[in-house]
PDB file of C-alpha atoms in Angstrom:
ATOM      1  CA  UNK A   1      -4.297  -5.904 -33.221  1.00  0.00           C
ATOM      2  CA  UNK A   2      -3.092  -6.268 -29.445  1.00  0.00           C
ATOM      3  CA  UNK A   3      -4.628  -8.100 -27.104  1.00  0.00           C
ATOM      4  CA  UNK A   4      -6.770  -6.029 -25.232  1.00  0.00           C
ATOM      5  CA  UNK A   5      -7.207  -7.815 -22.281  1.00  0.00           C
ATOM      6  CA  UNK A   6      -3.493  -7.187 -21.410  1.00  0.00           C
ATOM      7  CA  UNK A   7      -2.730  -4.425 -18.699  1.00  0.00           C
ATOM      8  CA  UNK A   8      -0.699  -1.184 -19.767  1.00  0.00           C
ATOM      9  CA  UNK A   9       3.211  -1.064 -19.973  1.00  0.00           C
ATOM     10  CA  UNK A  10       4.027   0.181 -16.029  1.00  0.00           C
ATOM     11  CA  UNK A  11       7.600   1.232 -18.022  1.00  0.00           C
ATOM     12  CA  UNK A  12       7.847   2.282 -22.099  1.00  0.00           C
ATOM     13  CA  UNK A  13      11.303   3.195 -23.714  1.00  0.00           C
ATOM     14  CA  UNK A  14      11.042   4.637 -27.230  1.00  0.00           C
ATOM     15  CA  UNK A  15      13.910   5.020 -29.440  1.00  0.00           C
ATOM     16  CA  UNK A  16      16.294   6.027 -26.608  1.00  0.00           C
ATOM     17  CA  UNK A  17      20.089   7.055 -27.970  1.00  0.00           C
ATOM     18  CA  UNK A  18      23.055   7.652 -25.937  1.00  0.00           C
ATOM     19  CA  UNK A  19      26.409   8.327 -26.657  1.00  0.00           C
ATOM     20  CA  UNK A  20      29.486   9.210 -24.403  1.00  0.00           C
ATOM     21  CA  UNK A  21      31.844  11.176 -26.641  1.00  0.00           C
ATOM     22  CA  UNK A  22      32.942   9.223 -30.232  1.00  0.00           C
ATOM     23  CA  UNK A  23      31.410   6.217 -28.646  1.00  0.00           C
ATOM     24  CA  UNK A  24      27.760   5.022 -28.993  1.00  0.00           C
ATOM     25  CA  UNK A  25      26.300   3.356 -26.364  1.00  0.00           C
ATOM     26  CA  UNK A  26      22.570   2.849 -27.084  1.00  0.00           C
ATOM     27  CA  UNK A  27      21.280   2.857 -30.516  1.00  0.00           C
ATOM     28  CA  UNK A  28      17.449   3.543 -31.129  1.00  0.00           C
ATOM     29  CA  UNK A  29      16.770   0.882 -28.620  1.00  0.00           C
ATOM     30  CA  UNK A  30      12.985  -0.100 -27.117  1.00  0.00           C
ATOM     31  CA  UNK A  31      11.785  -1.636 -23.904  1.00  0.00           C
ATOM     32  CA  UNK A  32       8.331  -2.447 -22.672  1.00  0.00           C
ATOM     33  CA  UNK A  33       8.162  -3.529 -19.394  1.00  0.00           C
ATOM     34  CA  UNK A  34       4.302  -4.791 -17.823  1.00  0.00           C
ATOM     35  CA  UNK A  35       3.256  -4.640 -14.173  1.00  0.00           C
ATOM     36  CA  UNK A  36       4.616  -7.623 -11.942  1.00  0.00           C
ATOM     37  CA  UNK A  37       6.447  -8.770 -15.054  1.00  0.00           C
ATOM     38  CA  UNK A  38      10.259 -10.262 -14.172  1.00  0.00           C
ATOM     39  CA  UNK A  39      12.629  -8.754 -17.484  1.00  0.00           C
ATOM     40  CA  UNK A  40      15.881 -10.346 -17.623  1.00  0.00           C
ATOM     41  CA  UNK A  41      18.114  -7.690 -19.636  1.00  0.00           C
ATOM     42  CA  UNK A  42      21.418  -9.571 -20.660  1.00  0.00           C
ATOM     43  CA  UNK A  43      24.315  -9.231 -23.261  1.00  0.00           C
ATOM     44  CA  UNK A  44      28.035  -8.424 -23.163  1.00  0.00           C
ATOM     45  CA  UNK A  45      29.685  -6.440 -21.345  1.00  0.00           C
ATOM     46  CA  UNK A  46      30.225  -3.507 -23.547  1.00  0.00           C
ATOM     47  CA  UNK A  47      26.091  -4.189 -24.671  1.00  0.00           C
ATOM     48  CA  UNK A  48      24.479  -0.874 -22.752  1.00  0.00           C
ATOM     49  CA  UNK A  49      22.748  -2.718 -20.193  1.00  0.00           C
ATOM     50  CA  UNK A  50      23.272  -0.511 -17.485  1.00  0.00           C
ATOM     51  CA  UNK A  51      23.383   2.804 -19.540  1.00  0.00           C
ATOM     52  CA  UNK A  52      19.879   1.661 -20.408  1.00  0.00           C
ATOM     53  CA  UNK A  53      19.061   1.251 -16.846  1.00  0.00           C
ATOM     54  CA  UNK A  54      20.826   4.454 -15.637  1.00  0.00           C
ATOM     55  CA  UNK A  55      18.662   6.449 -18.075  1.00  0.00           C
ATOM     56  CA  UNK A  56      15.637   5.101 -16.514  1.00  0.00           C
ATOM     57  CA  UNK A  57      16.396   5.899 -13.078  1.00  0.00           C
ATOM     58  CA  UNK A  58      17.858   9.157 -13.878  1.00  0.00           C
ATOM     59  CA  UNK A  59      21.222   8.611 -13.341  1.00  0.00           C
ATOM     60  CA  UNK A  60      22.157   9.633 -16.764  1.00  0.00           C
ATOM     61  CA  UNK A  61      20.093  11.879 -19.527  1.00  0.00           C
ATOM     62  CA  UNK A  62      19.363  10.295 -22.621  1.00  0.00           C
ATOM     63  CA  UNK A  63      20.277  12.066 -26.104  1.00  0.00           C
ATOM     64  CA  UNK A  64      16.872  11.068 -27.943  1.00  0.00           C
ATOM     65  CA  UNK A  65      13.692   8.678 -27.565  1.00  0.00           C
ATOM     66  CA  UNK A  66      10.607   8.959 -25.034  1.00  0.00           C
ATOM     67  CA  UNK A  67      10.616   7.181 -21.519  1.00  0.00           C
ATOM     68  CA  UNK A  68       6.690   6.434 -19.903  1.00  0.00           C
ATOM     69  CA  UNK A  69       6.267   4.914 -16.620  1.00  0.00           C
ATOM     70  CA  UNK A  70       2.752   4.198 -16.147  1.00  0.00           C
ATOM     71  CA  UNK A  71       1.859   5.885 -19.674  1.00  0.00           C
ATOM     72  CA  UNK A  72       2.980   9.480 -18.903  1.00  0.00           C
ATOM     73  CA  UNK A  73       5.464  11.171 -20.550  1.00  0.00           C
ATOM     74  CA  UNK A  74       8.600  11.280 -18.058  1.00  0.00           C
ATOM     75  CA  UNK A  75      12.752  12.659 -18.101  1.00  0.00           C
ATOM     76  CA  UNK A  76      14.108  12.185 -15.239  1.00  0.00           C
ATOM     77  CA  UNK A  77      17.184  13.728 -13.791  1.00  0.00           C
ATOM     78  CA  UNK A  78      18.125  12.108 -11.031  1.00  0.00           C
ATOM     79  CA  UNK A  79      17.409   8.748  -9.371  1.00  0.00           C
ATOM     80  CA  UNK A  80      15.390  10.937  -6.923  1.00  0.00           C
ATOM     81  CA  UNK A  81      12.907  11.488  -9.249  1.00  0.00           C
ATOM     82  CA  UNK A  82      12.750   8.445 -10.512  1.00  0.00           C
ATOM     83  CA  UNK A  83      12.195   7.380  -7.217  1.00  0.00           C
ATOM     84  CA  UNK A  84       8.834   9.427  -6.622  1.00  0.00           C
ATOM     85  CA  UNK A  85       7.308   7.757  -8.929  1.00  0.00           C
ATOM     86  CA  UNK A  86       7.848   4.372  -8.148  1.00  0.00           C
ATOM     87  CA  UNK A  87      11.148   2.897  -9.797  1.00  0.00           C
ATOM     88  CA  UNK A  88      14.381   1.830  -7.762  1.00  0.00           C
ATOM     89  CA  UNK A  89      17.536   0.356  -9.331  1.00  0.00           C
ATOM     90  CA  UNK A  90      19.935  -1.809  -6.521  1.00  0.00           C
ATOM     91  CA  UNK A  91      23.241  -1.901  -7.676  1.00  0.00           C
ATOM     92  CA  UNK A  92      26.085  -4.965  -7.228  1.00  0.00           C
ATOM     93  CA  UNK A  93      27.483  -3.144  -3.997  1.00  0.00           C
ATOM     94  CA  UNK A  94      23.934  -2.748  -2.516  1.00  0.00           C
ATOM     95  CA  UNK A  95      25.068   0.971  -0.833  1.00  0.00           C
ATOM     96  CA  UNK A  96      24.395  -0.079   2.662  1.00  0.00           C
ATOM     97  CA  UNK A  97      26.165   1.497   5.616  1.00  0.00           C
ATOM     98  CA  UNK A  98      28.014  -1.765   7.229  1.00  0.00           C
ATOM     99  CA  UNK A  99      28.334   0.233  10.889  1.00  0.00           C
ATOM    100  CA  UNK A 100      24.820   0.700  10.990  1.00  0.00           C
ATOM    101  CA  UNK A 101      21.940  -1.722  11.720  1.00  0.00           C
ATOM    102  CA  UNK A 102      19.373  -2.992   9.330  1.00  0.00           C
ATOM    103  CA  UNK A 103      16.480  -0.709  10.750  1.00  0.00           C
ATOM    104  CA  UNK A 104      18.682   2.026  10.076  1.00  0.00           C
ATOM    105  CA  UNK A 105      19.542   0.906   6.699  1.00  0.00           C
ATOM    106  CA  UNK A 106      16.465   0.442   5.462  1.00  0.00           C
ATOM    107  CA  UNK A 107      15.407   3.868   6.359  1.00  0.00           C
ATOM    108  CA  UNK A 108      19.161   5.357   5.812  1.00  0.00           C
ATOM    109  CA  UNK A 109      18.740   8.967   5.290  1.00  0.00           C
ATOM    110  CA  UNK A 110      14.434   9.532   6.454  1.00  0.00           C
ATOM    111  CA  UNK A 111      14.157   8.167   9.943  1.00  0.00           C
ATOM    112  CA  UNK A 112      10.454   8.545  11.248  1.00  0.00           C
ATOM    113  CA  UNK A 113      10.847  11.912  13.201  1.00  0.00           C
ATOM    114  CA  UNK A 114       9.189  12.379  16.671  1.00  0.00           C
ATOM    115  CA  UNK A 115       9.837  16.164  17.133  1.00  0.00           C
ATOM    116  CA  UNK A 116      13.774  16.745  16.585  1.00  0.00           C
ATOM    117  CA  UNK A 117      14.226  12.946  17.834  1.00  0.00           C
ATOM    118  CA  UNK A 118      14.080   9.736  15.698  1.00  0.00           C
ATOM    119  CA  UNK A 119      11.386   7.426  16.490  1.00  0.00           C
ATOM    120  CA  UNK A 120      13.408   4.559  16.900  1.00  0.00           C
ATOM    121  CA  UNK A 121      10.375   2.535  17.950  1.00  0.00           C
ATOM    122  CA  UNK A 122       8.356   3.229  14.521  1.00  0.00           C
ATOM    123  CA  UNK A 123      11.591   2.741  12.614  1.00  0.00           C
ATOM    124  CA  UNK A 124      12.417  -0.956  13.409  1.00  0.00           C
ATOM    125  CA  UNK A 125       8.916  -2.023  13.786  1.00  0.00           C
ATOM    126  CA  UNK A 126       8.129  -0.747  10.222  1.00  0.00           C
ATOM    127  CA  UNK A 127      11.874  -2.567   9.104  1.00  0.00           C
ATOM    128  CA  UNK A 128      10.398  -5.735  10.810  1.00  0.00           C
ATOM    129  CA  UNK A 129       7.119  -5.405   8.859  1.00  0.00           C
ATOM    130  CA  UNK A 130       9.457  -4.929   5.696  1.00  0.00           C
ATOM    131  CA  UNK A 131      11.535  -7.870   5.872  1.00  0.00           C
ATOM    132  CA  UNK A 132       8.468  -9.794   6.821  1.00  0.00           C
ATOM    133  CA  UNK A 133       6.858  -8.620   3.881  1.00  0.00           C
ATOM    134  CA  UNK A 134       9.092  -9.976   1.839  1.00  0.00           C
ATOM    135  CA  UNK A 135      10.154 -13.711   4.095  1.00  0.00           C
ATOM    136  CA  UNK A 136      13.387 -11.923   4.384  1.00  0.00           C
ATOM    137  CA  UNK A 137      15.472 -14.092   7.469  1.00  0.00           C
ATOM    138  CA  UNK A 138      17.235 -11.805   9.381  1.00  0.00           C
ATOM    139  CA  UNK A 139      17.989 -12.651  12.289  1.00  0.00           C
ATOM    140  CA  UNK A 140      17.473  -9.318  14.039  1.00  0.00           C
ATOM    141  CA  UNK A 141      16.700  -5.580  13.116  1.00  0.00           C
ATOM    142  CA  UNK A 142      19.387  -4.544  15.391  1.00  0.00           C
ATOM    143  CA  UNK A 143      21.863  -6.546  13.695  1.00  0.00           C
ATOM    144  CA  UNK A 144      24.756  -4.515  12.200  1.00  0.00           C
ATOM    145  CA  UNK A 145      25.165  -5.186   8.573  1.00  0.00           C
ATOM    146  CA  UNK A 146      28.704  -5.580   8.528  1.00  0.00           C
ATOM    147  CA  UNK A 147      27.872  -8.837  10.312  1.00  0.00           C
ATOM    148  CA  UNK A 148      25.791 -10.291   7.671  1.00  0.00           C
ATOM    149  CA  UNK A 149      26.540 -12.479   4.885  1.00  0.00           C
ATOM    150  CA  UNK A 150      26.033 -11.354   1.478  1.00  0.00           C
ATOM    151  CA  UNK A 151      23.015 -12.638   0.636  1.00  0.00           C
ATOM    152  CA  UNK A 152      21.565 -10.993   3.619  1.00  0.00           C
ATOM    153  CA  UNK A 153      22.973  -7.892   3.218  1.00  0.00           C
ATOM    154  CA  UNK A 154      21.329  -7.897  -0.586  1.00  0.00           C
ATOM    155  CA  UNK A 155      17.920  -8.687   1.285  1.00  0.00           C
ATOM    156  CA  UNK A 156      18.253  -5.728   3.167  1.00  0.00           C
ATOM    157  CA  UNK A 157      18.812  -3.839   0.140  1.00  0.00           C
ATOM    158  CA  UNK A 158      15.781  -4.649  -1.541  1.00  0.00           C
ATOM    159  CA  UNK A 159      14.147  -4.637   1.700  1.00  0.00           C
ATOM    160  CA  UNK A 160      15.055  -0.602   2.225  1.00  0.00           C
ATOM    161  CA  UNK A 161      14.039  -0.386  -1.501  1.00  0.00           C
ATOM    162  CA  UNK A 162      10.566  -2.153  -0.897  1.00  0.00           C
ATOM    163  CA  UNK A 163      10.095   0.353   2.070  1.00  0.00           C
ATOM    164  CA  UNK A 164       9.527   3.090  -0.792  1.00  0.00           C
ATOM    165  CA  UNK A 165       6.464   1.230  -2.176  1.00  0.00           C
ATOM    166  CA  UNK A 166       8.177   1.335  -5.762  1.00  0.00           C
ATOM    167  CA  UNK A 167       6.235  -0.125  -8.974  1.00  0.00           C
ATOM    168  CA  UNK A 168       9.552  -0.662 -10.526  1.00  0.00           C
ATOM    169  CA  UNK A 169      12.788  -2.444  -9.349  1.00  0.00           C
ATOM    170  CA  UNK A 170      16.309  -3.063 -10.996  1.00  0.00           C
ATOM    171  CA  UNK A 171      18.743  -5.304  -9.828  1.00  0.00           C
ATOM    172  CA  UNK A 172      21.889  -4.766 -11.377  1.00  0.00           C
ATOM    173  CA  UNK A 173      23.796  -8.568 -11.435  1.00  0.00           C
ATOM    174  CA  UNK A 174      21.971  -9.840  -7.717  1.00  0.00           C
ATOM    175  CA  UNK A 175      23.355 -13.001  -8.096  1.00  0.00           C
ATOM    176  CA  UNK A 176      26.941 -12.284  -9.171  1.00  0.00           C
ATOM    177  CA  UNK A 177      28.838 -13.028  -5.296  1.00  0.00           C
ATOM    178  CA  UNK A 178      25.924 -14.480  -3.968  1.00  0.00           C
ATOM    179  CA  UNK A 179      26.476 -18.484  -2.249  1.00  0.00           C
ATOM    180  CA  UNK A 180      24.312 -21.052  -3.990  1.00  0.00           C
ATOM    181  CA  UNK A 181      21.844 -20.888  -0.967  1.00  0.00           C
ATOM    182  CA  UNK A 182      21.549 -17.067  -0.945  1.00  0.00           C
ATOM    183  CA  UNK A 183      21.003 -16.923  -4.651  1.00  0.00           C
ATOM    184  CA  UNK A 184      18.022 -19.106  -4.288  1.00  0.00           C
ATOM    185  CA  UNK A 185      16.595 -17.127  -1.523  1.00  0.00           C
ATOM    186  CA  UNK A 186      17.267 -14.122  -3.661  1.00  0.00           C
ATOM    187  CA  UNK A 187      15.057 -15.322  -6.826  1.00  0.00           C
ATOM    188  CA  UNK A 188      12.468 -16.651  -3.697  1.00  0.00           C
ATOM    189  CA  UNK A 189      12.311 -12.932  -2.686  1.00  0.00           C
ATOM    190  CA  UNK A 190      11.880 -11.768  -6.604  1.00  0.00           C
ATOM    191  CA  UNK A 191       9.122 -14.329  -6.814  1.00  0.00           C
ATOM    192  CA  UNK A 192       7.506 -12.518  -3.576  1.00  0.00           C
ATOM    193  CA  UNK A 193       7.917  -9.301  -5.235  1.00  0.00           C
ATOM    194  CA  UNK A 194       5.722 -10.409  -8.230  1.00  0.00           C
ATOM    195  CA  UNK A 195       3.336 -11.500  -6.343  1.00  0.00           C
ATOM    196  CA  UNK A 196       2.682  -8.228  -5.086  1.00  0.00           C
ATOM    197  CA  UNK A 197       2.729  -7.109  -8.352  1.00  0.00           C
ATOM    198  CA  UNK A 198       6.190  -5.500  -8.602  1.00  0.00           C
ATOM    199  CA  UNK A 199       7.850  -5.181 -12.028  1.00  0.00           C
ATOM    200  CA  UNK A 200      11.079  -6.269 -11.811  1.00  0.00           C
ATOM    201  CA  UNK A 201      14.281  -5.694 -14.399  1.00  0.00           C
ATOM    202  CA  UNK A 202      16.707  -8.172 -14.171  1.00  0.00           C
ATOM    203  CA  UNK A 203      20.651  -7.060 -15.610  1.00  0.00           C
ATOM    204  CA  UNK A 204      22.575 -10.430 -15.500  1.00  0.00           C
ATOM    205  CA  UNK A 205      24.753 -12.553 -16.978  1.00  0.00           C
ATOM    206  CA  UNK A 206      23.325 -16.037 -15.193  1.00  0.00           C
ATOM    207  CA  UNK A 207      20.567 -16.996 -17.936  1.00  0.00           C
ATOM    208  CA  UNK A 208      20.148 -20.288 -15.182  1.00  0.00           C
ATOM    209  CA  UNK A 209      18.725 -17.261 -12.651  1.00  0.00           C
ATOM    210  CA  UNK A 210      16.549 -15.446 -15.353  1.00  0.00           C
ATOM    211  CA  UNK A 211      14.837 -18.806 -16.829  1.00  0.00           C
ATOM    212  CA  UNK A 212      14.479 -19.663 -13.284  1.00  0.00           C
ATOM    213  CA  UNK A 213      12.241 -16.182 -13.031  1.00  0.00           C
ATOM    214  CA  UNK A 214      11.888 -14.213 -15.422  1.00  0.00           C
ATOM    215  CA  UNK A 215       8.671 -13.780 -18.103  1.00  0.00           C
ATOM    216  CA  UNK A 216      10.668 -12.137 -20.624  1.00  0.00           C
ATOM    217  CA  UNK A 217      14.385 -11.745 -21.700  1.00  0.00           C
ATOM    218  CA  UNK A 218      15.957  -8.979 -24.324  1.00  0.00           C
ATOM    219  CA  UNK A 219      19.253  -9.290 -25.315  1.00  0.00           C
ATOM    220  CA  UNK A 220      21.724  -6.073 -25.880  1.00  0.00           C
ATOM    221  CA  UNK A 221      24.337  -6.218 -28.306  1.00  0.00           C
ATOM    222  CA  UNK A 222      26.661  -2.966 -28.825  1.00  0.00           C
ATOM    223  CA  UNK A 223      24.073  -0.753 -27.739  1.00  0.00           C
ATOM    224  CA  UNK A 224      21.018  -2.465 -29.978  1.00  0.00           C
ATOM    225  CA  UNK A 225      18.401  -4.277 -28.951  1.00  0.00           C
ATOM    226  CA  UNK A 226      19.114  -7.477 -31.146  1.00  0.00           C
ATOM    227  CA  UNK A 227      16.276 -10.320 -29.653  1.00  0.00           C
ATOM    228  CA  UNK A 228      12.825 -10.241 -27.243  1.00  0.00           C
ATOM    229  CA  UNK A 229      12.159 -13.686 -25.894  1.00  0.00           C
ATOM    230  CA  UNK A 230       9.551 -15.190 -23.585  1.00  0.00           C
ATOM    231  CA  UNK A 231      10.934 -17.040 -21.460  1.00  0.00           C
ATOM    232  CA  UNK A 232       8.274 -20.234 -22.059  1.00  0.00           C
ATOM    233  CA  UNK A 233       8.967 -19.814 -25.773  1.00  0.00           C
ATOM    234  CA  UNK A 234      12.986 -20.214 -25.577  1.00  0.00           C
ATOM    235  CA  UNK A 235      15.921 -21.223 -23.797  1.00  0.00           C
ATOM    236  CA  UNK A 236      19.515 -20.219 -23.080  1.00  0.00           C
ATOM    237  CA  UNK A 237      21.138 -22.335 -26.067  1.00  0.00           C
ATOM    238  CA  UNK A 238      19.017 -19.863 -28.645  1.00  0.00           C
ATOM    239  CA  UNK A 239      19.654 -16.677 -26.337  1.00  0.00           C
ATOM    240  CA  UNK A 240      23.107 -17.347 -26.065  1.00  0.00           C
ATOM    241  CA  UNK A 241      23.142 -17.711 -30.052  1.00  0.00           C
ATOM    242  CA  UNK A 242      21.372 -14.224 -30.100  1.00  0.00           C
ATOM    243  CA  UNK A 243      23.836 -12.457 -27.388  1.00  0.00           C
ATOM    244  CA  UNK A 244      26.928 -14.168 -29.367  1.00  0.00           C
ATOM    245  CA  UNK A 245      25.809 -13.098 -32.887  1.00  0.00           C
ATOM    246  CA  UNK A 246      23.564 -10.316 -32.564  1.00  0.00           C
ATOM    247  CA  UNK A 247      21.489 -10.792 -35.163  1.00  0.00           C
ATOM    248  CA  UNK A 248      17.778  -9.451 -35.283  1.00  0.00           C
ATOM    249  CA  UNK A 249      17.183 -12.137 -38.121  1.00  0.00           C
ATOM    250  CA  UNK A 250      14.020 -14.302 -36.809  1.00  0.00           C
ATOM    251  CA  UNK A 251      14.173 -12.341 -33.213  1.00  0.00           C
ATOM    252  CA  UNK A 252      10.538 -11.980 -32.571  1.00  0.00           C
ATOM    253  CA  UNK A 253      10.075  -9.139 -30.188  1.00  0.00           C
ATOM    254  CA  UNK A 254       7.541  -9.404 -26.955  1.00  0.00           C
ATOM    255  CA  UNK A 255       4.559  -7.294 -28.578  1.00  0.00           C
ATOM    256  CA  UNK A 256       4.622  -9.242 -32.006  1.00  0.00           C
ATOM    257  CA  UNK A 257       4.804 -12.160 -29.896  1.00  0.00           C
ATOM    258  CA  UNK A 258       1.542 -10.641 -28.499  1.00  0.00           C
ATOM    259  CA  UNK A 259      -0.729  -9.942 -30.856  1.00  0.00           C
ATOM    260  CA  UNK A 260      -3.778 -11.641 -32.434  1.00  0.00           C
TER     261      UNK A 260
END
């Protein structure tokens, strides 16, 4: 029996299969994923980590399985749907506009609207409130963000995906060209987010970053879900041994590790 003191799965995957021609890129694979719970999602690079992720936001349609977000029945198709209920994915390029400032970033494309005008006013003071939100240091709303460094521009990513209220966010390698200092202000701002009760999937290949975080790991291998770790229970010796040989043999997964 589960523990039922636990809170429902805020994200569900059943079974999901994808395929791109000949080639199979997810293979009956599962994923539970629990409010304010930090996921690190990791394997090679041919493992179906971000096909995974793609299906969940919308980006691509799955072939077979179930997808829940909050226990109802959900198939997305597009991120923008994904989006109204609560789940954004941030990808390694972050998709800001460098010419623009971070107020306009962070509310790229739905400006508060006075009439026909933008209410510039609203708009930054609800950025500021964002970034504030999360202990984001930016040095100034009205900063362009071609002038920031790298680990500020990816704050101002999650910052404009914050701004949407999501229950869900994916972060698709945030650490990968980040500086030592803005990697640990990155995993300071995760930390922030789960406070606040934000589930968070990370896709990476820096296990240091995940144990550092995360609650959970799962490891991919050629489109299979091969291991389900807690984080407390394991370390990156034994994942590594999972992501290298992909063996299921003795992989617990998170709900057996859950039950009573």
């Amino acid at each position: 029996m589960l523990d039922a003191a636990r809170p429902a799965p805020i994200v569900e995957m059943r079974g999901i299969e994808k395929a791109f021609g000949a080639v199979q890129a997810l293979r009956n694979v599962d994923l539970v994923l629990y409010p304010g719970e930090i996921l690190g999602l990791v394997g090679d690079n041919s493992a179906g980590k971000s096909t995974l992720m793609k299906i969940l936001t919308g980006a691509y349609q799955r072939d077979a399985g179930q997808v829940f977000v909050a226990g109802q029945p959900v198939h997305f198709r597009s991120p923008h749907e994904s989006r109204d209920v609560g789940i954004e994915m941030i990808y390694q390029d972050f998709a800001l506009c460098g010419n623009m400032d971070v107020g306009q970033n962070i509310f790229l494309g739905r400006w508060p609207r006075r009439g026909f005008f933008i209410n510039r006013r609203k708009m930054y003071a609800e950025a500021d409130t964002v970034l504030k939100r999360l202990k984001v240091d930016v040095n100034s709303v009205f900063q362009k963000v071609e002038s920031l460094s790298g680990g500020r521009q990816q704050s101002v990513a999650i910052a404009r995906a914050i701004s949407f209220e999501p229950r869900v966010v994916i972060l698709d390698e945030p650490t990968a060209n980040l500086s030592v200092m803005a990697t640990e202000r990155l995993l300071e701002t995760m930390l922030e987010l789960k406070k606040q009760g934000v589930a968070q999937i990370i896709i990476s290949h820096r296990l240091i970053d995940i144990f550092a975080v995360g609650d959970r790991v799962m490891v991919l291998k050629r489109g299979e879900n091969v291991g389900d770790r807690f984080v407390k229970d394991t370390d990156d010796r034994e994942v590594l041994e999972i992501i290298v040989s992909g063996t299921r043999e003795n992989a617990q997964t998170a709900d057996e590790a859950r039950a009573i």
